[in-house]
mmCIF file of C-alpha atoms and ligand atoms in Angstrom:
data_model
loop_
_atom_site.group_PDB
_atom_site.id
_atom_site.type_symbol
_atom_site.label_atom_id
_atom_site.label_comp_id
_atom_site.label_asym_id
_atom_site.label_seq_id
_atom_site.Cartn_x
_atom_site.Cartn_y
_atom_site.Cartn_z
ATOM 1 C CA MET A 27 0.818 72.636 -56.189
ATOM 2 C CA TYR A 28 -2.835 72.768 -55.421
ATOM 3 C CA PRO A 29 -5.282 71.825 -52.754
ATOM 4 C CA ARG A 30 -8.315 70.287 -54.389
ATOM 5 C CA GLY A 31 -11.109 72.735 -54.945
ATOM 6 C CA ARG A 32 -9.795 75.628 -52.905
ATOM 7 C CA ALA A 33 -6.738 77.551 -51.901
ATOM 8 C CA ALA A 34 -4.936 76.397 -48.748
ATOM 9 C CA GLY A 35 -4.937 79.881 -47.283
ATOM 10 C CA PRO A 36 -3.220 83.179 -47.918
ATOM 11 C CA HIS A 37 -0.486 82.603 -50.497
ATOM 12 C CA HIS A 38 1.092 83.955 -53.605
ATOM 13 C CA GLY A 39 -0.785 81.694 -55.978
ATOM 14 C CA ARG A 40 -2.157 82.427 -59.391
ATOM 15 C CA ARG A 41 -5.368 81.074 -60.899
ATOM 16 C CA SER A 42 -5.737 77.842 -61.315
ATOM 17 C CA LEU A 43 -4.851 74.419 -62.539
ATOM 18 C CA ARG A 44 -8.351 73.018 -62.994
ATOM 19 C CA GLU A 45 -10.396 73.736 -59.900
ATOM 20 C CA GLY A 46 -7.488 74.595 -57.594
ATOM 21 C CA PHE A 47 -4.654 77.042 -57.264
ATOM 22 C CA ILE A 48 -1.018 76.780 -58.099
ATOM 23 C CA ILE A 49 1.130 78.000 -55.229
ATOM 24 C CA GLU A 50 4.257 79.349 -56.826
ATOM 25 C CA ARG A 51 6.510 79.016 -53.854
ATOM 26 C CA MET A 52 6.294 76.962 -50.704
ATOM 27 C CA ASP A 53 4.179 78.849 -48.198
ATOM 28 C CA THR A 54 4.425 76.960 -44.930
ATOM 29 C CA SER A 55 1.988 79.242 -43.096
ATOM 30 C CA ALA A 56 -0.774 78.031 -45.431
ATOM 31 C CA LEU A 57 0.501 74.470 -45.201
ATOM 32 C CA ARG A 58 0.375 74.416 -41.396
ATOM 33 C CA GLN A 59 -3.344 75.122 -41.574
ATOM 34 C CA ALA A 60 -4.164 72.745 -44.427
ATOM 35 C CA PRO A 61 -5.529 69.338 -43.381
ATOM 36 C CA PHE A 62 -2.928 66.545 -43.789
ATOM 37 C CA GLY A 63 -2.848 65.345 -47.393
ATOM 38 C CA SER A 64 -5.176 68.008 -48.821
ATOM 39 C CA VAL A 65 -2.432 69.800 -50.772
ATOM 40 C CA LEU A 66 -0.904 67.910 -53.706
ATOM 41 C CA THR A 67 2.072 68.730 -55.894
ATOM 42 C CA ASP A 68 1.161 69.562 -59.470
ATOM 43 C CA SER A 69 2.921 66.446 -60.824
ATOM 44 C CA MET A 70 2.367 62.725 -60.254
ATOM 45 C CA SER A 71 4.057 59.624 -61.645
ATOM 46 C CA ILE A 72 1.979 56.913 -63.318
ATOM 47 C CA ALA A 73 2.391 53.452 -64.884
ATOM 48 C CA TRP A 74 -0.204 51.043 -66.281
ATOM 49 C CA TYR A 75 -0.280 47.220 -66.270
ATOM 50 C CA ARG A 76 -1.740 45.594 -69.352
ATOM 51 C CA ASP A 77 -1.052 42.416 -71.392
ATOM 52 C CA GLY A 78 1.090 41.026 -68.583
ATOM 53 C CA LYS A 79 3.519 43.901 -68.283
ATOM 54 C CA TRP A 80 4.010 47.342 -66.790
ATOM 55 C CA SER A 81 4.296 50.365 -69.073
ATOM 56 C CA PRO A 82 7.205 52.754 -68.608
ATOM 57 C CA GLU A 83 6.322 55.365 -65.970
ATOM 58 C CA ARG A 84 5.438 58.935 -66.891
ATOM 59 C CA VAL A 85 5.367 62.120 -64.868
ATOM 60 C CA GLN A 86 2.204 64.045 -65.716
ATOM 61 C CA PRO A 87 0.022 66.781 -64.202
ATOM 62 C CA THR A 88 -1.887 65.739 -61.085
ATOM 63 C CA ALA A 89 -5.389 65.433 -62.487
ATOM 64 C CA PRO A 90 -8.371 63.056 -62.615
ATOM 65 C CA LEU A 91 -7.840 59.752 -64.427
ATOM 66 C CA PRO A 92 -10.129 58.002 -66.891
ATOM 67 C CA ILE A 93 -11.329 54.999 -64.845
ATOM 68 C CA HIS A 94 -14.066 52.723 -66.163
ATOM 69 C CA PRO A 95 -17.066 52.477 -63.796
ATOM 70 C CA ALA A 96 -16.737 48.680 -64.072
ATOM 71 C CA ALA A 97 -13.098 48.815 -62.880
ATOM 72 C CA HIS A 98 -12.178 45.900 -60.598
ATOM 73 C CA ALA A 99 -10.998 48.131 -57.737
ATOM 74 C CA LEU A 100 -14.310 50.015 -57.571
ATOM 75 C CA HIS A 101 -16.290 46.796 -57.079
ATOM 76 C CA TYR A 102 -13.934 44.309 -55.473
ATOM 77 C CA SER A 103 -11.489 46.640 -53.665
ATOM 78 C CA SER A 104 -8.383 45.417 -55.438
ATOM 79 C CA SER A 105 -6.294 48.340 -54.253
ATOM 80 C CA CYS A 106 -3.438 49.058 -51.881
ATOM 81 C CA PHE A 107 -1.223 52.013 -51.066
ATOM 82 C CA GLU A 108 1.837 53.193 -49.168
ATOM 83 C CA GLY A 109 2.722 56.272 -47.172
ATOM 84 C CA PHE A 110 6.219 57.587 -46.447
ATOM 85 C CA LYS A 111 8.087 60.865 -46.414
ATOM 86 C CA ALA A 112 10.894 62.863 -48.001
ATOM 87 C CA TYR A 113 12.596 65.334 -45.653
ATOM 88 C CA ARG A 114 14.537 68.505 -46.350
ATOM 89 C CA ARG A 115 17.766 69.012 -44.424
ATOM 90 C CA ALA A 116 19.085 72.301 -43.130
ATOM 91 C CA ASP A 117 21.604 72.290 -46.012
ATOM 92 C CA GLY A 118 18.739 71.939 -48.526
ATOM 93 C CA GLY A 119 19.407 68.251 -49.379
ATOM 94 C CA VAL A 120 16.334 66.023 -49.739
ATOM 95 C CA HIS A 121 16.186 62.369 -48.557
ATOM 96 C CA VAL A 122 13.459 59.720 -48.579
ATOM 97 C CA PHE A 123 13.088 57.785 -45.294
ATOM 98 C CA ARG A 124 13.100 53.969 -45.564
ATOM 99 C CA LEU A 125 12.162 53.812 -49.217
ATOM 100 C CA GLU A 126 13.136 50.136 -49.605
ATOM 101 C CA ARG A 127 10.909 48.958 -46.752
ATOM 102 C CA HIS A 128 7.888 50.845 -48.019
ATOM 103 C CA VAL A 129 8.351 49.585 -51.569
ATOM 104 C CA GLU A 130 8.601 46.017 -50.262
ATOM 105 C CA ARG A 131 5.428 46.492 -48.185
ATOM 106 C CA LEU A 132 3.584 47.772 -51.270
ATOM 107 C CA ARG A 133 4.704 44.695 -53.194
ATOM 108 C CA GLN A 134 3.636 42.451 -50.320
ATOM 109 C CA SER A 135 0.201 44.124 -50.194
ATOM 110 C CA ALA A 136 -0.108 43.612 -53.966
ATOM 111 C CA ARG A 137 0.758 39.902 -53.644
ATOM 112 C CA LEU A 138 -1.704 39.332 -50.808
ATOM 113 C CA LEU A 139 -4.495 41.033 -52.801
ATOM 114 C CA MET A 140 -3.642 39.203 -56.044
ATOM 115 C CA LEU A 141 -2.766 42.484 -57.760
ATOM 116 C CA PRO A 142 0.029 42.644 -60.349
ATOM 117 C CA GLU A 143 3.217 43.216 -58.363
ATOM 118 C CA PRO A 144 5.171 46.226 -59.575
ATOM 119 C CA ASP A 145 8.901 45.907 -59.993
ATOM 120 C CA ALA A 146 10.755 47.381 -56.976
ATOM 121 C CA ALA A 147 13.186 49.238 -59.239
ATOM 122 C CA GLN A 148 10.324 50.847 -61.129
ATOM 123 C CA VAL A 149 8.496 52.005 -57.968
ATOM 124 C CA LYS A 150 11.734 53.489 -56.615
ATOM 125 C CA ARG A 151 12.361 55.268 -59.914
ATOM 126 C CA MET A 152 8.837 56.653 -59.857
ATOM 127 C CA VAL A 153 9.216 57.940 -56.294
ATOM 128 C CA LEU A 154 12.687 59.415 -56.700
ATOM 129 C CA GLY A 155 11.848 60.951 -60.091
ATOM 130 C CA LEU A 156 8.750 62.599 -58.658
ATOM 131 C CA VAL A 157 10.535 63.924 -55.566
ATOM 132 C CA ASP A 158 13.261 65.306 -57.808
ATOM 133 C CA ARG A 159 10.650 67.037 -59.980
ATOM 134 C CA CYS A 160 8.878 68.447 -56.894
ATOM 135 C CA ARG A 161 12.042 69.220 -54.924
ATOM 136 C CA GLY A 162 10.931 72.818 -54.386
ATOM 137 C CA ASP A 163 7.726 71.580 -52.727
ATOM 138 C CA VAL A 164 9.486 69.681 -49.914
ATOM 139 C CA PRO A 165 8.768 71.869 -46.871
ATOM 140 C CA GLU A 166 11.307 72.689 -44.210
ATOM 141 C CA ALA A 167 11.283 70.493 -41.078
ATOM 142 C CA PRO A 168 9.125 69.592 -39.242
ATOM 143 C CA GLY A 169 7.131 69.516 -42.485
ATOM 144 C CA ALA A 170 7.835 66.836 -45.105
ATOM 145 C CA LEU A 171 6.761 65.690 -48.549
ATOM 146 C CA TYR A 172 4.381 62.763 -47.947
ATOM 147 C CA LEU A 173 4.589 60.182 -50.745
ATOM 148 C CA ARG A 174 1.579 58.079 -51.597
ATOM 149 C CA PRO A 175 1.874 55.279 -54.160
ATOM 150 C CA VAL A 176 -1.536 53.735 -54.864
ATOM 151 C CA LEU A 177 -2.072 50.571 -56.915
ATOM 152 C CA PHE A 178 -5.503 49.497 -58.127
ATOM 153 C CA GLY A 179 -7.181 47.013 -60.465
ATOM 154 C CA THR A 180 -8.654 48.618 -63.585
ATOM 155 C CA VAL A 181 -9.995 45.715 -65.646
ATOM 156 C CA PRO A 182 -13.595 46.646 -66.609
ATOM 157 C CA ASN A 183 -15.404 43.443 -65.632
ATOM 158 C CA ILE A 184 -18.136 43.405 -63.006
ATOM 159 C CA GLY A 185 -18.216 39.607 -63.134
ATOM 160 C CA ALA A 186 -14.615 39.315 -61.914
ATOM 161 C CA ALA A 187 -15.339 38.929 -58.174
ATOM 162 C CA GLY A 188 -13.498 35.620 -58.128
ATOM 163 C CA THR A 189 -10.794 36.556 -60.626
ATOM 164 C CA PRO A 190 -7.759 38.765 -60.081
ATOM 165 C CA THR A 191 -7.638 41.962 -62.125
ATOM 166 C CA SER A 192 -5.663 41.596 -65.352
ATOM 167 C CA GLU A 193 -5.094 45.342 -65.660
ATOM 168 C CA ALA A 194 -3.933 47.858 -63.093
ATOM 169 C CA CYS A 195 -2.667 51.352 -62.519
ATOM 170 C CA LEU A 196 0.090 52.564 -60.215
ATOM 171 C CA VAL A 197 0.179 56.257 -59.334
ATOM 172 C CA VAL A 198 2.607 58.028 -57.028
ATOM 173 C CA LEU A 199 1.185 61.217 -55.507
ATOM 174 C CA ALA A 200 3.115 63.718 -53.399
ATOM 175 C CA SER A 201 1.708 65.989 -50.713
ATOM 176 C CA PRO A 202 3.577 68.592 -48.651
ATOM 177 C CA VAL A 203 2.444 67.997 -45.059
ATOM 178 C CA TRP A 204 2.750 69.354 -41.564
ATOM 179 C CA ASP A 205 1.232 67.712 -38.445
ATOM 180 C CA TYR A 206 -1.187 64.802 -38.856
ATOM 181 C CA PHE A 207 -2.995 65.433 -35.575
ATOM 182 C CA ALA A 208 -4.254 69.014 -35.375
ATOM 183 C CA GLY A 209 -2.759 70.830 -32.395
ATOM 184 C CA GLY A 210 0.833 69.578 -32.751
ATOM 185 C CA LEU A 211 2.508 67.647 -29.936
ATOM 186 C CA ARG A 212 -0.494 67.395 -27.609
ATOM 187 C CA PRO A 213 -1.432 64.250 -25.667
ATOM 188 C CA LEU A 214 -3.972 62.204 -27.627
ATOM 189 C CA ARG A 215 -7.277 60.737 -26.461
ATOM 190 C CA ILE A 216 -7.648 57.121 -27.540
ATOM 191 C CA SER A 217 -10.784 55.019 -27.247
ATOM 192 C CA VAL A 218 -10.265 51.310 -26.542
ATOM 193 C CA GLU A 219 -12.690 49.129 -28.545
ATOM 194 C CA LEU A 220 -13.013 45.370 -28.305
ATOM 195 C CA SER A 221 -13.931 45.137 -31.998
ATOM 196 C CA SER A 222 -11.685 44.294 -34.954
ATOM 197 C CA ARG A 223 -10.230 46.793 -37.387
ATOM 198 C CA THR A 224 -10.002 44.193 -40.139
ATOM 199 C CA ALA A 225 -10.195 40.518 -41.028
ATOM 200 C CA PRO A 226 -7.375 38.725 -39.146
ATOM 201 C CA HIS A 227 -5.396 37.817 -42.283
ATOM 202 C CA LEU A 228 -5.649 41.301 -43.799
ATOM 203 C CA GLY A 229 -4.411 43.591 -41.043
ATOM 204 C CA MET A 230 -0.892 43.539 -42.472
ATOM 205 C CA VAL A 231 -2.160 44.670 -45.884
ATOM 206 C CA LYS A 232 -2.329 48.424 -46.466
ATOM 207 C CA THR A 233 -5.614 48.419 -48.320
ATOM 208 C CA GLY A 234 -8.401 50.986 -48.367
ATOM 209 C CA GLY A 235 -11.093 48.603 -47.110
ATOM 210 C CA ASN A 236 -9.335 48.372 -43.736
ATOM 211 C CA TYR A 237 -9.587 52.146 -43.347
ATOM 212 C CA ALA A 238 -13.240 52.173 -44.423
ATOM 213 C CA ALA A 239 -13.930 49.480 -41.805
ATOM 214 C CA ALA A 240 -12.271 51.572 -39.063
ATOM 215 C CA LEU A 241 -14.186 54.719 -39.945
ATOM 216 C CA GLY A 242 -17.499 53.893 -38.251
ATOM 217 C CA PRO A 243 -15.947 53.092 -34.834
ATOM 218 C CA THR A 244 -13.557 56.056 -35.160
ATOM 219 C CA LEU A 245 -16.349 58.556 -35.875
ATOM 220 C CA ALA A 246 -18.435 57.111 -33.033
ATOM 221 C CA ALA A 247 -15.488 57.442 -30.602
ATOM 222 C CA ARG A 248 -14.901 61.017 -31.761
ATOM 223 C CA ARG A 249 -18.565 61.863 -31.243
ATOM 224 C CA ASP A 250 -18.980 60.068 -27.916
ATOM 225 C CA TYR A 251 -15.621 60.759 -26.249
ATOM 226 C CA GLY A 252 -13.788 63.384 -28.331
ATOM 227 C CA ALA A 253 -11.288 60.608 -29.145
ATOM 228 C CA ASP A 254 -8.555 61.115 -31.761
ATOM 229 C CA GLN A 255 -8.346 57.433 -32.670
ATOM 230 C CA VAL A 256 -9.631 53.994 -31.749
ATOM 231 C CA LEU A 257 -7.316 51.316 -30.344
ATOM 232 C CA PHE A 258 -8.688 48.056 -31.735
ATOM 233 C CA CYS A 259 -8.483 45.173 -29.255
ATOM 234 C CA PRO A 260 -10.507 42.220 -30.588
ATOM 235 C CA GLY A 261 -11.154 39.686 -27.842
ATOM 236 C CA GLY A 262 -9.354 42.036 -25.441
ATOM 237 C CA GLN A 263 -5.980 41.684 -27.235
ATOM 238 C CA VAL A 264 -4.345 44.985 -28.147
ATOM 239 C CA GLN A 265 -3.644 45.411 -31.883
ATOM 240 C CA GLU A 266 -3.269 48.933 -33.283
ATOM 241 C CA THR A 267 -5.211 52.116 -33.995
ATOM 242 C CA GLY A 268 -6.917 53.112 -37.251
ATOM 243 C CA ALA A 269 -3.803 54.818 -38.614
ATOM 244 C CA ALA A 270 -0.856 53.941 -36.356
ATOM 245 C CA ASN A 271 0.766 51.200 -34.256
ATOM 246 C CA PHE A 272 0.584 51.228 -30.455
ATOM 247 C CA LEU A 273 3.479 51.005 -27.972
ATOM 248 C CA LEU A 274 3.644 51.068 -24.180
ATOM 249 C CA ILE A 275 6.752 52.351 -22.379
ATOM 250 C CA ARG A 276 7.677 52.077 -18.701
ATOM 251 C CA ASP A 277 11.060 52.148 -16.935
ATOM 252 C CA LYS A 278 13.051 51.895 -20.186
ATOM 253 C CA HIS A 279 10.964 48.895 -21.220
ATOM 254 C CA ILE A 280 8.774 48.899 -24.371
ATOM 255 C CA LEU A 281 5.850 46.551 -24.905
ATOM 256 C CA THR A 282 4.143 46.180 -28.286
ATOM 257 C CA ARG A 283 2.338 43.419 -30.118
ATOM 258 C CA GLY A 284 4.618 40.968 -31.944
ATOM 259 C CA LEU A 285 4.335 40.872 -35.736
ATOM 260 C CA ASP A 286 1.488 38.726 -37.048
ATOM 261 C CA THR A 287 -1.007 39.056 -39.890
ATOM 262 C CA THR A 288 -3.598 40.969 -37.848
ATOM 263 C CA PHE A 289 -2.048 44.447 -37.980
ATOM 264 C CA LEU A 290 0.129 46.659 -40.166
ATOM 265 C CA HIS A 291 3.869 46.125 -39.750
ATOM 266 C CA GLY A 292 4.753 49.766 -39.318
ATOM 267 C CA VAL A 293 8.075 51.035 -40.558
ATOM 268 C CA THR A 294 8.030 53.707 -37.850
ATOM 269 C CA ARG A 295 7.444 50.963 -35.258
ATOM 270 C CA ASP A 296 10.457 49.077 -36.588
ATOM 271 C CA SER A 297 12.583 52.255 -36.629
ATOM 272 C CA ALA A 298 11.536 53.268 -33.109
ATOM 273 C CA LEU A 299 12.239 49.784 -31.693
ATOM 274 C CA THR A 300 15.647 49.727 -33.387
ATOM 275 C CA LEU A 301 16.572 53.137 -31.940
ATOM 276 C CA ALA A 302 15.157 52.187 -28.544
ATOM 277 C CA ARG A 303 17.349 49.077 -28.364
ATOM 278 C CA ASP A 304 20.348 51.274 -29.238
ATOM 279 C CA LEU A 305 19.377 53.619 -26.405
ATOM 280 C CA GLY A 306 19.323 50.725 -23.929
ATOM 281 C CA TYR A 307 15.585 50.021 -23.812
ATOM 282 C CA GLU A 308 14.371 46.470 -23.316
ATOM 283 C CA VAL A 309 11.810 45.639 -26.036
ATOM 284 C CA SER A 310 9.077 43.003 -25.634
ATOM 285 C CA GLU A 311 7.098 42.070 -28.741
ATOM 286 C CA ARG A 312 4.243 39.809 -27.703
ATOM 287 C CA ILE A 313 0.492 39.547 -27.258
ATOM 288 C CA PHE A 314 -0.926 41.614 -24.385
ATOM 289 C CA ASP A 315 -4.399 42.631 -23.346
ATOM 290 C CA VAL A 316 -6.363 45.655 -22.214
ATOM 291 C CA ASP A 317 -5.997 44.840 -18.506
ATOM 292 C CA GLU A 318 -2.201 44.714 -18.803
ATOM 293 C CA THR A 319 -2.314 47.986 -20.759
ATOM 294 C CA LEU A 320 -4.237 49.678 -17.968
ATOM 295 C CA ARG A 321 -1.631 48.476 -15.454
ATOM 296 C CA TRP A 322 1.255 49.810 -17.622
ATOM 297 C CA ILE A 323 -0.259 53.222 -18.167
ATOM 298 C CA ALA A 324 -0.794 53.874 -14.431
ATOM 299 C CA ASP A 325 2.849 54.987 -14.274
ATOM 300 C CA GLY A 326 3.964 54.556 -17.897
ATOM 301 C CA GLU A 327 3.563 56.062 -21.346
ATOM 302 C CA ALA A 328 1.572 55.070 -24.416
ATOM 303 C CA VAL A 329 2.596 56.041 -27.937
ATOM 304 C CA LEU A 330 1.171 55.889 -31.454
ATOM 305 C CA SER A 331 3.761 55.263 -34.158
ATOM 306 C CA GLY A 332 3.327 55.875 -37.863
ATOM 307 C CA THR A 333 4.621 57.861 -40.800
ATOM 308 C CA ALA A 334 1.879 60.453 -40.465
ATOM 309 C CA ALA A 335 1.730 60.363 -36.640
ATOM 310 C CA VAL A 336 5.548 60.058 -36.184
ATOM 311 C CA LEU A 337 5.639 59.183 -32.424
ATOM 312 C CA ALA A 338 2.598 60.761 -30.809
ATOM 313 C CA GLY A 339 2.055 60.546 -27.048
ATOM 314 C CA VAL A 340 -1.253 59.341 -25.600
ATOM 315 C CA GLY A 341 -2.637 61.259 -22.597
ATOM 316 C CA THR A 342 -5.904 59.414 -22.005
ATOM 317 C CA LEU A 343 -7.381 55.985 -22.728
ATOM 318 C CA ILE A 344 -11.153 55.653 -22.686
ATOM 319 C CA HIS A 345 -12.434 52.166 -21.919
ATOM 320 C CA GLN A 346 -16.044 51.157 -21.282
ATOM 321 C CA GLY A 347 -16.993 54.806 -20.818
ATOM 322 C CA ARG A 348 -14.290 55.440 -18.177
ATOM 323 C CA GLU A 349 -11.271 57.671 -18.646
ATOM 324 C CA PHE A 350 -7.825 56.390 -17.629
ATOM 325 C CA ARG A 351 -5.009 58.915 -17.455
ATOM 326 C CA VAL A 352 -1.752 57.733 -19.041
ATOM 327 C CA GLY A 353 1.055 58.581 -16.562
ATOM 328 C CA THR A 354 0.861 62.314 -15.896
ATOM 329 C CA GLY A 355 -1.540 62.817 -18.793
ATOM 330 C CA GLU A 356 1.170 64.687 -20.720
ATOM 331 C CA VAL A 357 3.506 63.503 -23.482
ATOM 332 C CA GLY A 358 6.139 61.651 -21.458
ATOM 333 C CA PRO A 359 9.949 61.874 -21.447
ATOM 334 C CA HIS A 360 10.533 58.496 -23.143
ATOM 335 C CA THR A 361 8.168 59.407 -25.962
ATOM 336 C CA ARG A 362 9.930 62.742 -26.401
ATOM 337 C CA ALA A 363 13.395 61.142 -26.350
ATOM 338 C CA LEU A 364 12.515 58.470 -28.922
ATOM 339 C CA ARG A 365 10.740 61.002 -31.114
ATOM 340 C CA ALA A 366 13.759 63.300 -30.993
ATOM 341 C CA ALA A 367 16.117 60.419 -31.882
ATOM 342 C CA LEU A 368 13.943 59.434 -34.857
ATOM 343 C CA ILE A 369 13.429 62.965 -36.153
ATOM 344 C CA SER A 370 17.095 63.770 -35.876
ATOM 345 C CA ILE A 371 17.942 60.870 -38.229
ATOM 346 C CA GLN A 372 15.147 61.800 -40.626
ATOM 347 C CA ARG A 373 16.467 65.363 -40.823
ATOM 348 C CA GLY A 374 20.071 64.258 -41.243
ATOM 349 C CA GLU A 375 21.129 65.707 -37.878
ATOM 350 C CA SER A 376 22.472 62.400 -36.573
ATOM 351 C CA ALA A 377 24.318 59.611 -38.337
ATOM 352 C CA ASP A 378 22.232 57.355 -40.590
ATOM 353 C CA LYS A 379 23.892 54.217 -39.261
ATOM 354 C CA TYR A 380 21.262 51.839 -40.653
ATOM 355 C CA GLY A 381 21.186 53.361 -44.156
ATOM 356 C CA TRP A 382 17.546 54.457 -43.852
ATOM 357 C CA LEU A 383 17.894 57.577 -46.015
ATOM 358 C CA THR A 384 17.926 57.632 -49.822
ATOM 359 C CA PRO A 385 19.247 60.893 -51.269
ATOM 360 C CA VAL A 386 17.273 62.465 -54.118
HETATM 361 N N1 PLP B 407 -1.090 51.018 -38.739
HETATM 362 C C1 PLP B 407 -1.917 51.593 -39.611
HETATM 363 C C2 PLP B 407 -3.307 51.097 -39.691
HETATM 364 C C3 PLP B 407 -1.465 52.632 -40.440
HETATM 365 O O1 PLP B 407 -2.281 53.218 -41.317
HETATM 366 C C4 PLP B 407 -0.134 53.062 -40.313
HETATM 367 C C5 PLP B 407 0.378 54.136 -41.168
HETATM 368 O O2 PLP B 407 0.871 53.907 -42.206
HETATM 369 C C6 PLP B 407 0.697 52.414 -39.395
HETATM 370 C C7 PLP B 407 0.196 51.400 -38.611
HETATM 371 C C8 PLP B 407 2.119 52.792 -39.246
HETATM 372 O O3 PLP B 407 2.884 52.373 -40.351
HETATM 373 P P1 PLP B 407 4.170 53.141 -40.794
HETATM 374 O O4 PLP B 407 4.953 53.395 -39.587
HETATM 375 O O5 PLP B 407 4.841 52.236 -41.744
HETATM 376 O O6 PLP B 407 3.719 54.400 -41.437
HETATM 377 C C1 COI B 408 0.528 56.824 -42.741
HETATM 378 O O1 COI B 408 0.966 57.110 -41.624
HETATM 379 O O2 COI B 408 1.247 56.820 -43.753
HETATM 380 C C2 COI B 408 -0.860 56.474 -42.937
HETATM 381 O O3 COI B 408 -1.133 55.732 -43.820
HETATM 382 C C3 COI B 408 -1.836 57.048 -42.043
HETATM 383 C C4 COI B 408 -3.004 57.682 -42.730
HETATM 384 C C5 COI B 408 -2.716 58.973 -43.417
HETATM 385 C C6 COI B 408 -3.855 56.738 -43.474
#
């Protein structure tokens, strides 16, 4: 596997597949220091859409692709992606968490962006085949193999702004990962912004443009307040952060926005709410605003949920230049309990009663 352009740290690698290094065996000390997603396995799975049909998939070396500079995705952002994880159990077995849901969300993103929709069976084959090939690169817990299908329009036609792409490419990448937020399980600093992350009908689509749109506010909040993420609250209504959903917890009661088109329908959110109900939490899914959030956090907890973030506790909200401590300012007991319940299913330590794990 290789990090692009440089070695991830001290390891037993040998020179080099293209500009990087091959690491011959999993070296988690290097991985812990590598930024999330910067190390890729040396294989990827790929399929092409042309003449109205998808080609059979192929596993090939992870390497640059020949993309025409007039490709639809480069001009008109016809692209979407997914992110989910394969986990290694103590007994060495490898399982993918909630594969079906993520494949369905990719297909939904494709439909909403007028991209050719890949067959669910083919995407699953691509993912499972790649994980099988890269089995040795799945790190021990709490690491995981992050899986990243990306689908993009390739038709070379710069006049096609008003026409869906007639050609496309689907690639599945794999990346051994450790923590998303540097510093492990520390309380996060979140800046509350009254702006929008995305157009209201596109929030539920996992497309690159939404992340590009969030970047400016996120960098500004990092610079001005040392914030880890921005919580987007257009018109005062709480939506989500740039890379995770947002939940409030108080007295065994969870409050989070109800599903609508304005934000990404997180699979971690769904999993956490399901487990919370099992653990006796009351769950409210509805619209709420910044003022209500500030009342909840006075003696409650706030949590980011996402594949990369898992369940990450918030210690501080920053709103209109003022800092508001969330509860004690530390990662709270409800966050820890829900996180533990989720991780224990992902690692195969408790029963998979909802059938969320696909063995590889
Ligand atoms: N919201 C955004 C904007 C995200 O990027 C993510 C991460 O994928 C999520 C929410 C959480 O989604 P999931 O739990 O399916 O990973
Ligand atoms: C994820 O949690 O899978 C994400 O997409 C977050 C980020 C890496 C974009």
